[in-house]
Amino acid sequence: MSDYGHDLVFGSFVTPSGDNPDRTVGVAVLAEQVGLDLVTFQDHPYQPAFLDTWTLLSFVAARTSRVHVAANVTNLPLRPPAVLARSVASLDLLSGGRVSLGLGAGAFWDAIEAMGGRRLTPGQGVRALEEAIEVIRQLWDAETRGGVRVDGEFYQVMGAKRGPAPAHAVPIWLGAYKPRMLQLTGRRADGWLPSLGYLQPGDLAKGNAIIDDAAQQAGRSPQDVRRLLNISGQFSAVGSGTLNGPADQWVQELAELALGEGVSTFILGSDDPDDLRRFAGEVAPAVRELVAAERDRAAAPESTPAPEPELEPEPEPVAAPPVRPSRATVTGGAFAVVPTPDDGVRRSDQQVWDESARPTGPTPDPDRTYTPHEQATGAHLVQIHDGLRAELAQIHDLIEQVAAGEIDAGAARSHINTMTMRQNRWTLGVYCESYCRIVTTHHTIEDQSLFPRLRSRDPRLGPVVDRLEQEHHVIHDVLEGVDQALVAYVGSPDGLTELRAAVDLLTDALLSHLSYEERELVEPLARLGIA
């Protein structure tokens, strides 16, 4: 199996450096601010230059509100599993269900032994890890009566009371490379977490095969095991190797790993704030969209291409769809996907195009019926647009928070008032930059893939597609104006007025464009069978 169908997750692998603790925590907080899903730290308790990983995870969880945290991976020989189970459950409860548990059998045995740990052979390490998983899962199972009892070769727990239960089903991910560890992953774990730099070509496919076989022999499904991957690389103008090149190269390579090797969680090893911003703002959303499009295409049933429609010399304009109080459920029959109407509200006095000159496509056949699958593509387009609309509303909210001098509680505890305003400006800048990249990525995918297929399947849509492409270029220029206003705002205390005006213009242009695109394309997407 090449794709296990899991939702994509993007995270960071931050060095737990102790020489500048504030910067270490700041990089972790930045991961949440730019939109990543996960923050992880390596766990080497014998390394005096590092902060203790579980103390650091607790501190970061308290400084954040959304991002998940995990050790990557926990050094089991120096963390007794019964105590570890209660530590994980406690942090999961305190953080509102944001903890995952990465586990490793152990390495660097001289250092482990120097810290009081027991030296194990590779085979012993695997057996000890399996016993530890049993201890941890029993302690989390607070609903079962009786104490925890594991009389193992390496761990003996004789009647310990169960609990506390974590706030959510904490996944256990194993850092595994060798066959015995991979087999254990398939039998008992929820995820496989290797590092790309330690793998040879073909190792992902071989590892997946071993895990899948072990899972099936244990009565599990291969989909029960998420495939995670630690990655590293460099953003550069020209490609010169794997994950060494421009963002679009990263997008293609990670999408191939997702669709071809089943990887659904990508964890970037970098402490560079610019790397995290680009990974979250440029790479992650584009990979998600490419993978979703390919999954939709693969799920579409085989069908005979529709015959070329007869060209009408003067097609009737499409009537504006009725405004409904909520989106219709996609069911078979009449077309039920409701495009988002343009409410006509404009924030800016400036106009970037003449809306009255927009062409319209062919009038839908009122007697045609549509299957749920056909309507799903148009509904997906509306969902993508709704995400952009929601993000746009958050930008306005952030600007108003800046104008009002408001900040988040975590920043307020650690910065004086003059620093808080700087932090708030910087946060707003990161958010706007990320949003601009998401919009640009979405438009690029439409221009390069969706629009050519629509034009070829129904030439009558040519004028509409041409107009949409032209508006994409205009919106790109408007986004550049937002970037310029952000630069001016950071450098000048009087820049808020210009920033507001730039975002108002972006709001007018983008909302108008999204409504126009939905009005003209949601029905053709269903009629032409384009996923």
Short mmCIF file of C-alpha atoms in Angstrom, two decimals:
data_model
loop_
_atom_site.label_atom_id
_atom_site.label_comp_id
_atom_site.label_asym_id
_atom_site.label_seq_id
_atom_site.Cartn_x
_atom_site.Cartn_y
_atom_site.Cartn_z
CA MET A 1 0.00 0.00 0.00
CA SER A 2 1.48 3.37 -1.01
CA ASP A 3 -0.94 5.76 0.70
CA TYR A 4 -2.57 5.00 4.03
CA GLY A 5 -5.01 7.89 3.77
CA HIS A 6 -4.08 9.71 6.97
CA ASP A 7 -4.52 13.46 7.31
CA LEU A 8 -1.24 15.30 6.74
CA VAL A 9 0.58 16.75 9.76
CA PHE A 10 3.54 19.15 9.68
CA GLY A 11 5.83 19.73 12.63
CA SER A 12 9.20 20.95 13.86
CA PHE A 13 12.17 19.17 15.44
CA VAL A 14 13.76 21.79 17.71
CA THR A 15 17.15 21.39 19.39
CA PRO A 16 16.62 21.54 23.19
CA SER A 17 19.66 23.75 23.59
CA GLY A 18 20.35 24.96 27.11
CA ASP A 19 22.71 27.82 26.26
CA ASN A 20 19.81 30.14 25.36
CA PRO A 21 16.62 28.71 26.87
CA ASP A 22 14.50 31.69 25.84
CA ARG A 23 15.42 31.19 22.19
CA THR A 24 14.70 27.45 22.39
CA VAL A 25 11.23 28.11 23.75
CA GLY A 26 10.76 30.98 21.30
CA VAL A 27 11.39 28.72 18.31
CA ALA A 28 8.83 26.25 19.66
CA VAL A 29 6.25 29.01 20.17
CA LEU A 30 7.00 30.28 16.66
CA ALA A 31 6.07 26.86 15.28
CA GLU A 32 2.55 27.37 16.61
CA GLN A 33 2.37 30.97 15.43
CA VAL A 34 3.23 30.12 11.83
CA GLY A 35 0.66 27.30 11.77
CA LEU A 36 2.58 24.05 12.30
CA ASP A 37 0.78 21.18 14.03
CA LEU A 38 3.51 19.62 16.13
CA VAL A 39 6.65 20.55 18.12
CA THR A 40 9.16 17.84 19.04
CA PHE A 41 12.48 17.67 20.89
CA GLN A 42 15.13 14.98 21.03
CA ASP A 43 15.59 13.29 24.40
CA HIS A 44 19.18 12.71 25.53
CA PRO A 45 19.22 13.05 29.35
CA TYR A 46 22.98 12.39 29.46
CA GLN A 47 23.69 15.48 27.32
CA PRO A 48 24.55 18.38 29.70
CA ALA A 49 24.20 20.97 26.92
CA PHE A 50 20.51 20.13 26.51
CA LEU A 51 17.51 21.08 28.59
CA ASP A 52 15.62 18.16 30.11
CA THR A 53 13.12 17.19 27.44
CA TRP A 54 10.10 16.50 29.64
CA THR A 55 10.59 19.72 31.60
CA LEU A 56 10.89 21.58 28.29
CA LEU A 57 7.78 19.90 26.83
CA SER A 58 5.78 20.95 29.89
CA PHE A 59 7.02 24.53 29.65
CA VAL A 60 6.26 24.76 25.92
CA ALA A 61 2.81 23.24 26.40
CA ALA A 62 2.07 25.97 28.95
CA ARG A 63 3.26 28.68 26.55
CA THR A 64 1.12 27.46 23.64
CA SER A 65 -2.54 26.66 23.13
CA ARG A 66 -2.93 24.66 19.92
CA VAL A 67 0.23 22.89 18.85
CA HIS A 68 0.89 19.27 19.91
CA VAL A 69 4.14 18.31 21.63
CA ALA A 70 6.23 15.13 21.75
CA ALA A 71 9.66 13.77 22.52
CA ASN A 72 11.41 12.63 19.35
CA VAL A 73 12.01 10.06 20.78
CA THR A 74 11.94 9.36 24.54
CA ASN A 75 15.05 7.63 25.89
CA LEU A 76 13.32 4.67 27.52
CA PRO A 77 16.37 3.20 29.37
CA LEU A 78 16.54 6.37 31.50
CA ARG A 79 12.78 6.89 31.92
CA PRO A 80 11.00 4.10 33.89
CA PRO A 81 7.82 3.29 31.93
CA ALA A 82 5.42 3.44 34.89
CA VAL A 83 6.60 6.93 35.84
CA LEU A 84 6.73 7.96 32.18
CA ALA A 85 3.11 6.86 31.69
CA ARG A 86 1.93 9.14 34.48
CA SER A 87 4.08 12.02 33.22
CA VAL A 88 2.57 11.74 29.74
CA ALA A 89 -1.00 11.43 31.04
CA SER A 90 -0.53 14.39 33.38
CA LEU A 91 0.83 16.66 30.65
CA ASP A 92 -1.90 15.52 28.29
CA LEU A 93 -4.54 16.48 30.85
CA LEU A 94 -2.89 19.82 31.61
CA SER A 95 -2.49 20.70 27.91
CA GLY A 96 -5.97 19.69 26.81
CA GLY A 97 -4.97 16.55 24.89
CA ARG A 98 -1.90 17.80 23.02
CA VAL A 99 0.73 15.16 23.83
CA SER A 100 2.07 12.27 21.78
CA LEU A 101 4.62 9.72 22.98
CA GLY A 102 7.65 8.94 20.88
CA LEU A 103 9.65 5.99 22.21
CA GLY A 104 13.08 4.58 21.43
CA ALA A 105 14.79 1.41 22.63
CA GLY A 106 17.97 3.30 23.43
CA ALA A 107 21.32 4.22 21.90
CA PHE A 108 24.65 5.70 23.08
CA TRP A 109 24.90 2.99 25.71
CA ASP A 110 28.12 4.28 27.31
CA ALA A 111 26.36 7.56 28.15
CA ILE A 112 23.21 5.74 29.30
CA GLU A 113 25.29 3.49 31.57
CA ALA A 114 27.15 6.51 32.94
CA MET A 115 23.79 7.99 33.98
CA GLY A 116 22.83 4.82 35.86
CA GLY A 117 20.95 3.07 33.09
CA ARG A 118 21.32 -0.59 32.21
CA ARG A 119 23.24 -1.50 29.06
CA LEU A 120 21.15 -3.71 26.75
CA THR A 121 21.85 -5.62 23.60
CA PRO A 122 19.72 -4.78 20.53
CA GLY A 123 17.50 -7.79 21.12
CA GLN A 124 17.09 -6.94 24.80
CA GLY A 125 16.23 -3.36 23.89
CA VAL A 126 13.36 -4.50 21.68
CA ARG A 127 11.98 -6.84 24.35
CA ALA A 128 12.28 -4.14 27.01
CA LEU A 129 10.44 -1.67 24.77
CA GLU A 130 7.56 -4.08 24.23
CA GLU A 131 7.24 -4.62 27.98
CA ALA A 132 7.31 -0.85 28.52
CA ILE A 133 4.46 -0.35 26.05
CA GLU A 134 2.39 -2.89 27.97
CA VAL A 135 3.10 -1.09 31.27
CA ILE A 136 2.20 2.29 29.80
CA ARG A 137 -1.01 1.16 28.17
CA GLN A 138 -2.18 -0.63 31.32
CA LEU A 139 -1.52 2.44 33.48
CA TRP A 140 -3.51 4.62 31.06
CA ASP A 141 -6.42 2.14 31.13
CA ALA A 142 -8.10 3.60 34.20
CA GLU A 143 -11.45 1.95 33.46
CA THR A 144 -10.22 -1.62 33.98
CA ARG A 145 -10.52 -2.94 37.51
CA GLY A 146 -7.51 -4.16 39.43
CA GLY A 147 -3.91 -3.04 39.46
CA VAL A 148 -1.30 -3.09 36.73
CA ARG A 149 0.60 -6.36 36.54
CA VAL A 150 3.51 -6.88 34.18
CA ASP A 151 6.06 -9.49 35.25
CA GLY A 152 8.59 -8.95 32.52
CA GLU A 153 12.23 -9.68 31.93
CA PHE A 154 13.12 -5.99 32.32
CA TYR A 155 10.13 -4.31 33.99
CA GLN A 156 8.09 -5.65 36.87
CA VAL A 157 4.98 -3.76 37.95
CA MET A 158 3.05 -5.65 40.61
CA GLY A 159 -0.32 -4.13 41.37
CA ALA A 160 0.30 -0.42 40.72
CA LYS A 161 -2.92 1.55 40.66
CA ARG A 162 -4.13 2.61 37.23
CA GLY A 163 -4.43 6.19 36.07
CA PRO A 164 -4.66 8.94 35.48
CA ALA A 165 -6.14 8.37 32.03
CA PRO A 166 -4.84 10.91 29.50
CA ALA A 167 -7.21 13.48 28.01
CA HIS A 168 -7.16 11.75 24.63
CA ALA A 169 -5.90 8.50 23.12
CA VAL A 170 -2.18 9.33 23.23
CA PRO A 171 -0.46 7.74 20.21
CA ILE A 172 2.77 5.82 20.72
CA TRP A 173 5.32 6.32 17.91
CA LEU A 174 8.45 4.18 17.70
CA GLY A 175 11.78 5.26 16.31
CA ALA A 176 12.59 2.06 14.41
CA TYR A 177 14.99 0.93 11.67
CA LYS A 178 15.78 -2.77 12.11
CA PRO A 179 13.36 -5.65 11.38
CA ARG A 180 12.60 -6.56 15.01
CA MET A 181 11.75 -2.95 15.88
CA LEU A 182 9.66 -2.61 12.73
CA GLN A 183 7.76 -5.79 13.59
CA LEU A 184 7.10 -4.41 17.09
CA THR A 185 5.82 -1.21 15.48
CA GLY A 186 3.33 -3.18 13.42
CA ARG A 187 2.18 -5.25 16.39
CA ARG A 188 1.89 -2.64 19.13
CA ALA A 189 2.54 0.96 18.07
CA ASP A 190 0.45 3.75 16.55
CA GLY A 191 3.21 5.23 14.44
CA TRP A 192 6.61 4.69 12.83
CA LEU A 193 9.04 7.59 13.30
CA PRO A 194 12.39 7.26 11.48
CA SER A 195 14.68 10.03 10.21
CA LEU A 196 15.14 10.40 6.47
CA GLY A 197 18.88 11.00 6.88
CA TYR A 198 19.34 7.52 8.38
CA LEU A 199 17.46 5.73 5.59
CA GLN A 200 18.82 4.29 2.36
CA PRO A 201 16.84 4.28 -0.91
CA GLY A 202 14.11 1.67 -0.62
CA ASP A 203 14.13 1.57 3.20
CA LEU A 204 10.75 3.26 3.52
CA ALA A 205 9.09 0.70 1.26
CA LYS A 206 10.83 -2.20 3.04
CA GLY A 207 9.91 -0.83 6.45
CA ASN A 208 6.29 -0.33 5.43
CA ALA A 209 6.10 -3.91 4.18
CA ILE A 210 7.44 -5.30 7.47
CA ILE A 211 5.10 -3.13 9.54
CA ASP A 212 2.09 -3.99 7.39
CA ASP A 213 2.77 -7.72 7.61
CA ALA A 214 3.29 -7.59 11.39
CA ALA A 215 0.11 -5.54 11.86
CA GLN A 216 -1.97 -8.01 9.86
CA GLN A 217 -0.53 -10.99 11.74
CA ALA A 218 -1.51 -9.25 14.98
CA GLY A 219 -5.07 -8.76 13.73
CA ARG A 220 -4.60 -5.06 13.03
CA SER A 221 -4.91 -2.97 9.88
CA PRO A 222 -1.82 -1.34 8.32
CA GLN A 223 -3.78 1.93 8.49
CA ASP A 224 -3.60 1.68 12.29
CA VAL A 225 0.05 2.76 12.06
CA ARG A 226 0.76 6.36 11.04
CA ARG A 227 4.01 6.86 9.07
CA LEU A 228 6.01 9.86 10.33
CA LEU A 229 9.34 11.15 9.04
CA ASN A 230 11.98 13.49 10.42
CA ILE A 231 13.36 15.54 7.54
CA SER A 232 16.00 18.20 7.04
CA GLY A 233 17.01 20.31 4.10
CA GLN A 234 17.77 23.75 2.78
CA PHE A 235 15.66 26.31 0.98
CA SER A 236 17.57 27.71 -1.97
CA ALA A 237 16.90 29.31 -5.34
CA VAL A 238 18.28 26.38 -7.35
CA GLY A 239 17.74 22.69 -6.61
CA SER A 240 20.85 20.67 -5.76
CA GLY A 241 19.57 17.51 -4.10
CA THR A 242 16.71 16.09 -2.07
CA LEU A 243 14.96 18.82 -0.06
CA ASN A 244 17.62 21.27 -1.18
CA GLY A 245 16.03 23.83 -3.45
CA PRO A 246 13.05 26.16 -3.84
CA ALA A 247 9.79 25.60 -1.97
CA ASP A 248 8.03 24.12 -4.99
CA GLN A 249 10.69 21.38 -5.14
CA TRP A 250 10.01 20.59 -1.48
CA VAL A 251 6.29 20.43 -2.26
CA GLN A 252 6.76 17.92 -5.07
CA GLU A 253 9.16 15.72 -3.09
CA LEU A 254 7.02 15.63 0.07
CA ALA A 255 3.86 14.95 -1.94
CA GLU A 256 5.64 12.00 -3.56
CA LEU A 257 6.63 10.69 -0.12
CA ALA A 258 3.02 11.01 1.03
CA LEU A 259 1.44 9.34 -2.00
CA GLY A 260 4.21 6.87 -2.82
CA GLU A 261 5.60 5.93 0.61
CA GLY A 262 2.62 6.56 2.88
CA VAL A 263 4.26 9.29 4.96
CA SER A 264 1.62 11.51 6.55
CA THR A 265 3.62 13.47 9.13
CA PHE A 266 6.65 15.55 8.16
CA ILE A 267 8.80 16.93 10.99
CA LEU A 268 11.39 19.52 9.94
CA GLY A 269 14.66 19.54 11.87
CA SER A 270 15.59 23.22 11.95
CA ASP A 271 16.01 26.01 14.50
CA ASP A 272 15.94 28.69 11.79
CA PRO A 273 12.79 30.84 12.08
CA ASP A 274 12.80 31.53 8.34
CA ASP A 275 12.83 27.79 7.59
CA LEU A 276 9.83 27.24 9.85
CA ARG A 277 7.93 30.12 8.27
CA ARG A 278 8.52 28.83 4.75
CA PHE A 279 7.79 25.23 5.72
CA ALA A 280 4.47 26.23 7.32
CA GLY A 281 3.48 28.99 4.92
CA GLU A 282 4.63 27.73 1.53
CA VAL A 283 5.28 24.00 1.70
CA ALA A 284 2.61 22.57 4.04
CA PRO A 285 -0.51 24.05 2.41
CA ALA A 286 0.67 23.19 -1.11
CA VAL A 287 1.48 19.58 -0.15
CA ARG A 288 -1.93 19.23 1.47
CA GLU A 289 -3.67 20.52 -1.63
CA LEU A 290 -1.68 18.36 -4.06
CA VAL A 291 -2.22 15.21 -1.99
CA ALA A 292 -5.93 15.95 -1.58
CA ALA A 293 -6.32 16.51 -5.32
CA GLU A 294 -4.54 13.24 -6.13
CA ARG A 295 -6.61 11.32 -3.58
CA ASP A 296 -9.80 12.78 -5.06
CA ARG A 297 -8.67 11.83 -8.56
CA ALA A 298 -7.76 8.29 -7.49
CA ALA A 299 -11.13 7.86 -5.77
CA ALA A 300 -13.11 9.02 -8.80
CA PRO A 301 -14.82 6.16 -10.68
CA GLU A 302 -13.75 5.44 -14.22
CA SER A 303 -16.03 7.18 -16.67
CA THR A 304 -16.26 7.76 -20.39
CA PRO A 305 -15.27 11.33 -21.25
CA ALA A 306 -18.27 13.49 -22.08
CA PRO A 307 -18.64 14.36 -25.78
CA GLU A 308 -17.52 17.78 -26.84
CA PRO A 309 -20.46 20.15 -26.33
CA GLU A 310 -21.89 22.04 -29.24
CA LEU A 311 -20.79 25.63 -29.21
CA GLU A 312 -23.53 28.17 -28.80
CA PRO A 313 -22.94 31.49 -30.56
CA GLU A 314 -24.50 33.56 -27.80
CA PRO A 315 -24.88 31.58 -24.56
CA GLU A 316 -27.43 32.84 -22.12
CA PRO A 317 -25.91 34.35 -18.96
CA VAL A 318 -26.04 32.23 -15.84
CA ALA A 319 -28.72 33.38 -13.44
CA ALA A 320 -27.43 34.27 -10.00
CA PRO A 321 -27.95 31.33 -7.62
CA PRO A 322 -30.48 31.78 -4.86
CA VAL A 323 -29.13 32.76 -1.47
CA ARG A 324 -29.75 30.01 1.05
CA PRO A 325 -29.32 30.18 4.81
CA SER A 326 -26.85 27.28 4.90
CA ARG A 327 -24.87 25.02 2.61
CA ALA A 328 -26.94 22.14 1.22
CA THR A 329 -26.00 18.56 2.00
CA VAL A 330 -24.52 16.90 -1.08
CA THR A 331 -27.01 14.25 -2.19
CA GLY A 332 -27.97 12.84 -5.55
CA GLY A 333 -30.46 14.70 -7.75
CA ALA A 334 -30.64 18.41 -8.48
CA PHE A 335 -27.48 20.45 -8.07
CA ALA A 336 -27.36 21.40 -4.39
CA VAL A 337 -23.98 23.10 -3.88
CA VAL A 338 -24.64 26.78 -3.16
CA PRO A 339 -21.96 29.23 -4.32
CA THR A 340 -21.16 31.98 -1.82
CA PRO A 341 -22.91 35.15 -2.96
CA ASP A 342 -21.06 38.46 -3.16
CA ASP A 343 -22.67 40.71 -0.53
CA GLY A 344 -21.53 43.83 -2.39
CA VAL A 345 -19.81 45.32 0.68
CA ARG A 346 -16.54 47.11 -0.16
CA ARG A 347 -14.03 48.37 2.38
CA SER A 348 -11.78 50.30 0.01
CA ASP A 349 -12.43 53.22 -2.35
CA GLN A 350 -9.93 51.71 -4.78
CA GLN A 351 -11.07 49.25 -7.48
CA VAL A 352 -8.65 46.82 -9.08
CA TRP A 353 -10.93 45.67 -11.92
CA ASP A 354 -14.27 46.25 -13.61
CA GLU A 355 -16.63 43.63 -12.19
CA SER A 356 -19.30 44.39 -14.78
CA ALA A 357 -16.95 43.14 -17.53
CA ARG A 358 -16.75 39.61 -16.15
CA PRO A 359 -17.90 36.98 -18.67
CA THR A 360 -20.32 34.21 -17.78
CA GLY A 361 -20.35 30.56 -18.75
CA PRO A 362 -23.06 28.36 -20.28
CA THR A 363 -26.42 28.14 -18.59
CA PRO A 364 -26.82 24.88 -16.61
CA ASP A 365 -29.37 22.38 -17.84
CA PRO A 366 -32.26 22.62 -15.33
CA ASP A 367 -33.26 18.99 -15.98
CA ARG A 368 -29.84 17.45 -15.39
CA THR A 369 -29.22 15.43 -12.22
CA TYR A 370 -25.92 15.02 -10.39
CA THR A 371 -24.48 12.23 -8.25
CA PRO A 372 -23.09 12.99 -4.78
CA HIS A 373 -19.58 12.31 -6.11
CA GLU A 374 -20.02 14.81 -8.94
CA GLN A 375 -21.21 17.50 -6.54
CA ALA A 376 -18.41 16.81 -4.05
CA THR A 377 -15.77 18.53 -6.19
CA GLY A 378 -17.66 21.82 -6.26
CA ALA A 379 -18.32 21.52 -2.55
CA HIS A 380 -14.58 21.01 -1.99
CA LEU A 381 -13.83 24.22 -3.90
CA VAL A 382 -16.27 26.10 -1.66
CA GLN A 383 -14.63 24.58 1.42
CA ILE A 384 -11.18 25.71 0.29
CA HIS A 385 -12.53 29.20 -0.31
CA ASP A 386 -14.24 29.20 3.09
CA GLY A 387 -10.88 28.49 4.67
CA LEU A 388 -9.39 31.51 2.90
CA ARG A 389 -12.33 33.66 4.02
CA ALA A 390 -11.92 32.57 7.64
CA GLU A 391 -8.19 33.29 7.57
CA LEU A 392 -8.88 36.72 6.08
CA ALA A 393 -11.23 37.50 8.95
CA GLN A 394 -8.51 36.54 11.42
CA ILE A 395 -6.08 38.96 9.77
CA HIS A 396 -8.56 41.79 10.37
CA ASP A 397 -8.96 40.64 13.95
CA LEU A 398 -5.20 40.61 14.48
CA ILE A 399 -4.91 44.13 13.12
CA GLU A 400 -7.61 45.34 15.49
CA GLN A 401 -5.80 43.63 18.39
CA VAL A 402 -2.65 45.47 17.42
CA ALA A 403 -4.54 48.75 17.18
CA ALA A 404 -6.03 48.14 20.64
CA GLY A 405 -2.66 47.16 22.14
CA GLU A 406 -3.84 43.65 23.00
CA ILE A 407 -1.52 40.61 23.11
CA ASP A 408 -1.73 36.97 24.15
CA ALA A 409 -1.32 36.12 27.82
CA GLY A 410 1.90 34.14 27.29
CA ALA A 411 3.70 37.07 25.66
CA ALA A 412 2.37 39.46 28.31
CA ARG A 413 3.98 37.42 31.09
CA SER A 414 7.41 37.54 29.51
CA HIS A 415 7.73 40.95 27.86
CA ILE A 416 7.47 44.51 29.04
CA ASN A 417 5.00 46.74 27.26
CA THR A 418 7.44 48.09 24.68
CA MET A 419 8.52 44.56 23.75
CA THR A 420 4.95 43.33 23.58
CA MET A 421 4.08 45.70 20.79
CA ARG A 422 7.12 44.54 18.86
CA GLN A 423 6.14 40.92 19.42
CA ASN A 424 2.59 41.62 18.31
CA ARG A 425 3.77 43.36 15.17
CA TRP A 426 6.08 40.46 14.38
CA THR A 427 3.30 37.91 14.95
CA LEU A 428 0.97 39.80 12.64
CA GLY A 429 3.68 39.96 9.99
CA VAL A 430 4.29 36.22 10.11
CA TYR A 431 0.56 35.52 9.89
CA CYS A 432 0.02 37.82 6.92
CA GLU A 433 3.06 36.45 5.11
CA SER A 434 1.82 32.89 5.60
CA TYR A 435 -1.67 33.78 4.41
CA CYS A 436 -0.35 35.49 1.28
CA ARG A 437 1.66 32.39 0.42
CA ILE A 438 -1.38 30.12 0.92
CA VAL A 439 -3.48 32.23 -1.45
CA THR A 440 -0.70 32.29 -4.05
CA THR A 441 -0.22 28.51 -3.82
CA HIS A 442 -3.96 27.89 -4.28
CA HIS A 443 -4.06 30.11 -7.36
CA THR A 444 -0.96 28.49 -8.85
CA ILE A 445 -2.51 25.02 -8.58
CA GLU A 446 -5.69 26.27 -10.26
CA ASP A 447 -3.77 27.98 -13.09
CA GLN A 448 -1.54 24.97 -13.79
CA SER A 449 -4.01 22.10 -13.35
CA LEU A 450 -7.69 22.90 -12.91
CA PHE A 451 -8.19 25.66 -15.46
CA PRO A 452 -6.55 23.91 -18.44
CA ARG A 453 -8.76 20.86 -17.87
CA LEU A 454 -11.92 22.97 -17.70
CA ARG A 455 -10.99 24.82 -20.88
CA SER A 456 -10.29 21.59 -22.77
CA ARG A 457 -13.47 19.82 -21.61
CA ASP A 458 -15.82 22.73 -22.38
CA PRO A 459 -14.41 25.49 -24.64
CA ARG A 460 -17.36 27.69 -23.73
CA LEU A 461 -15.70 28.20 -20.34
CA GLY A 462 -12.63 29.72 -22.02
CA PRO A 463 -13.56 33.39 -21.41
CA VAL A 464 -14.40 32.70 -17.75
CA VAL A 465 -11.15 30.83 -17.17
CA ASP A 466 -9.16 33.57 -18.92
CA ARG A 467 -10.76 36.17 -16.68
CA LEU A 468 -10.08 34.15 -13.52
CA GLU A 469 -6.43 33.78 -14.48
CA GLN A 470 -6.18 37.53 -15.09
CA GLU A 471 -7.68 38.19 -11.67
CA HIS A 472 -5.13 35.87 -10.09
CA HIS A 473 -2.37 38.14 -11.41
CA VAL A 474 -4.14 41.20 -10.04
CA ILE A 475 -4.56 39.57 -6.63
CA HIS A 476 -0.85 38.73 -6.67
CA ASP A 477 -0.10 42.44 -7.07
CA VAL A 478 -2.51 43.27 -4.23
CA LEU A 479 -0.70 40.74 -2.03
CA GLU A 480 2.58 42.44 -2.86
CA GLY A 481 1.00 45.65 -1.61
CA VAL A 482 0.19 43.95 1.69
CA ASP A 483 3.83 42.84 1.99
CA GLN A 484 5.03 46.39 1.36
CA ALA A 485 2.58 47.76 3.92
CA LEU A 486 3.85 45.23 6.47
CA VAL A 487 7.42 46.41 5.95
CA ALA A 488 6.32 50.02 6.38
CA TYR A 489 4.29 49.14 9.47
CA VAL A 490 7.17 47.40 11.23
CA GLY A 491 9.45 50.36 10.53
CA SER A 492 7.04 53.16 11.36
CA PRO A 493 4.59 53.76 14.22
CA ASP A 494 2.27 55.45 11.69
CA GLY A 495 2.14 52.45 9.35
CA LEU A 496 -1.08 50.95 10.69
CA THR A 497 -3.30 53.13 8.46
CA GLU A 498 -1.50 51.98 5.32
CA LEU A 499 -1.60 48.36 6.46
CA ARG A 500 -5.34 48.56 7.10
CA ALA A 501 -5.88 50.07 3.66
CA ALA A 502 -3.84 47.33 1.97
CA VAL A 503 -5.71 44.54 3.75
CA ASP A 504 -9.05 46.22 3.01
CA LEU A 505 -8.18 46.23 -0.70
CA LEU A 506 -7.13 42.58 -0.50
CA THR A 507 -10.43 41.75 1.21
CA ASP A 508 -12.50 43.46 -1.50
CA ALA A 509 -10.59 41.82 -4.34
CA LEU A 510 -10.34 38.32 -2.88
CA LEU A 511 -13.93 37.99 -1.64
CA SER A 512 -15.28 39.29 -4.94
CA HIS A 513 -13.04 36.92 -6.89
CA LEU A 514 -13.93 33.85 -4.79
CA SER A 515 -17.66 34.48 -5.21
CA TYR A 516 -17.28 34.94 -8.96
CA GLU A 517 -15.24 31.76 -9.29
CA GLU A 518 -17.76 29.70 -7.32
CA ARG A 519 -20.68 31.12 -9.30
CA GLU A 520 -19.09 30.10 -12.58
CA LEU A 521 -17.29 26.83 -11.72
CA VAL A 522 -19.09 24.74 -9.09
CA GLU A 523 -21.63 23.41 -11.60
CA PRO A 524 -19.16 22.81 -14.47
CA LEU A 525 -16.88 20.89 -12.10
CA ALA A 526 -19.75 18.48 -11.44
CA ARG A 527 -20.99 18.33 -15.04
CA LEU A 528 -17.55 17.73 -16.55
CA GLY A 529 -16.46 15.20 -13.93
CA ILE A 530 -13.26 17.01 -13.01
CA ALA A 531 -11.86 16.12 -9.57
#
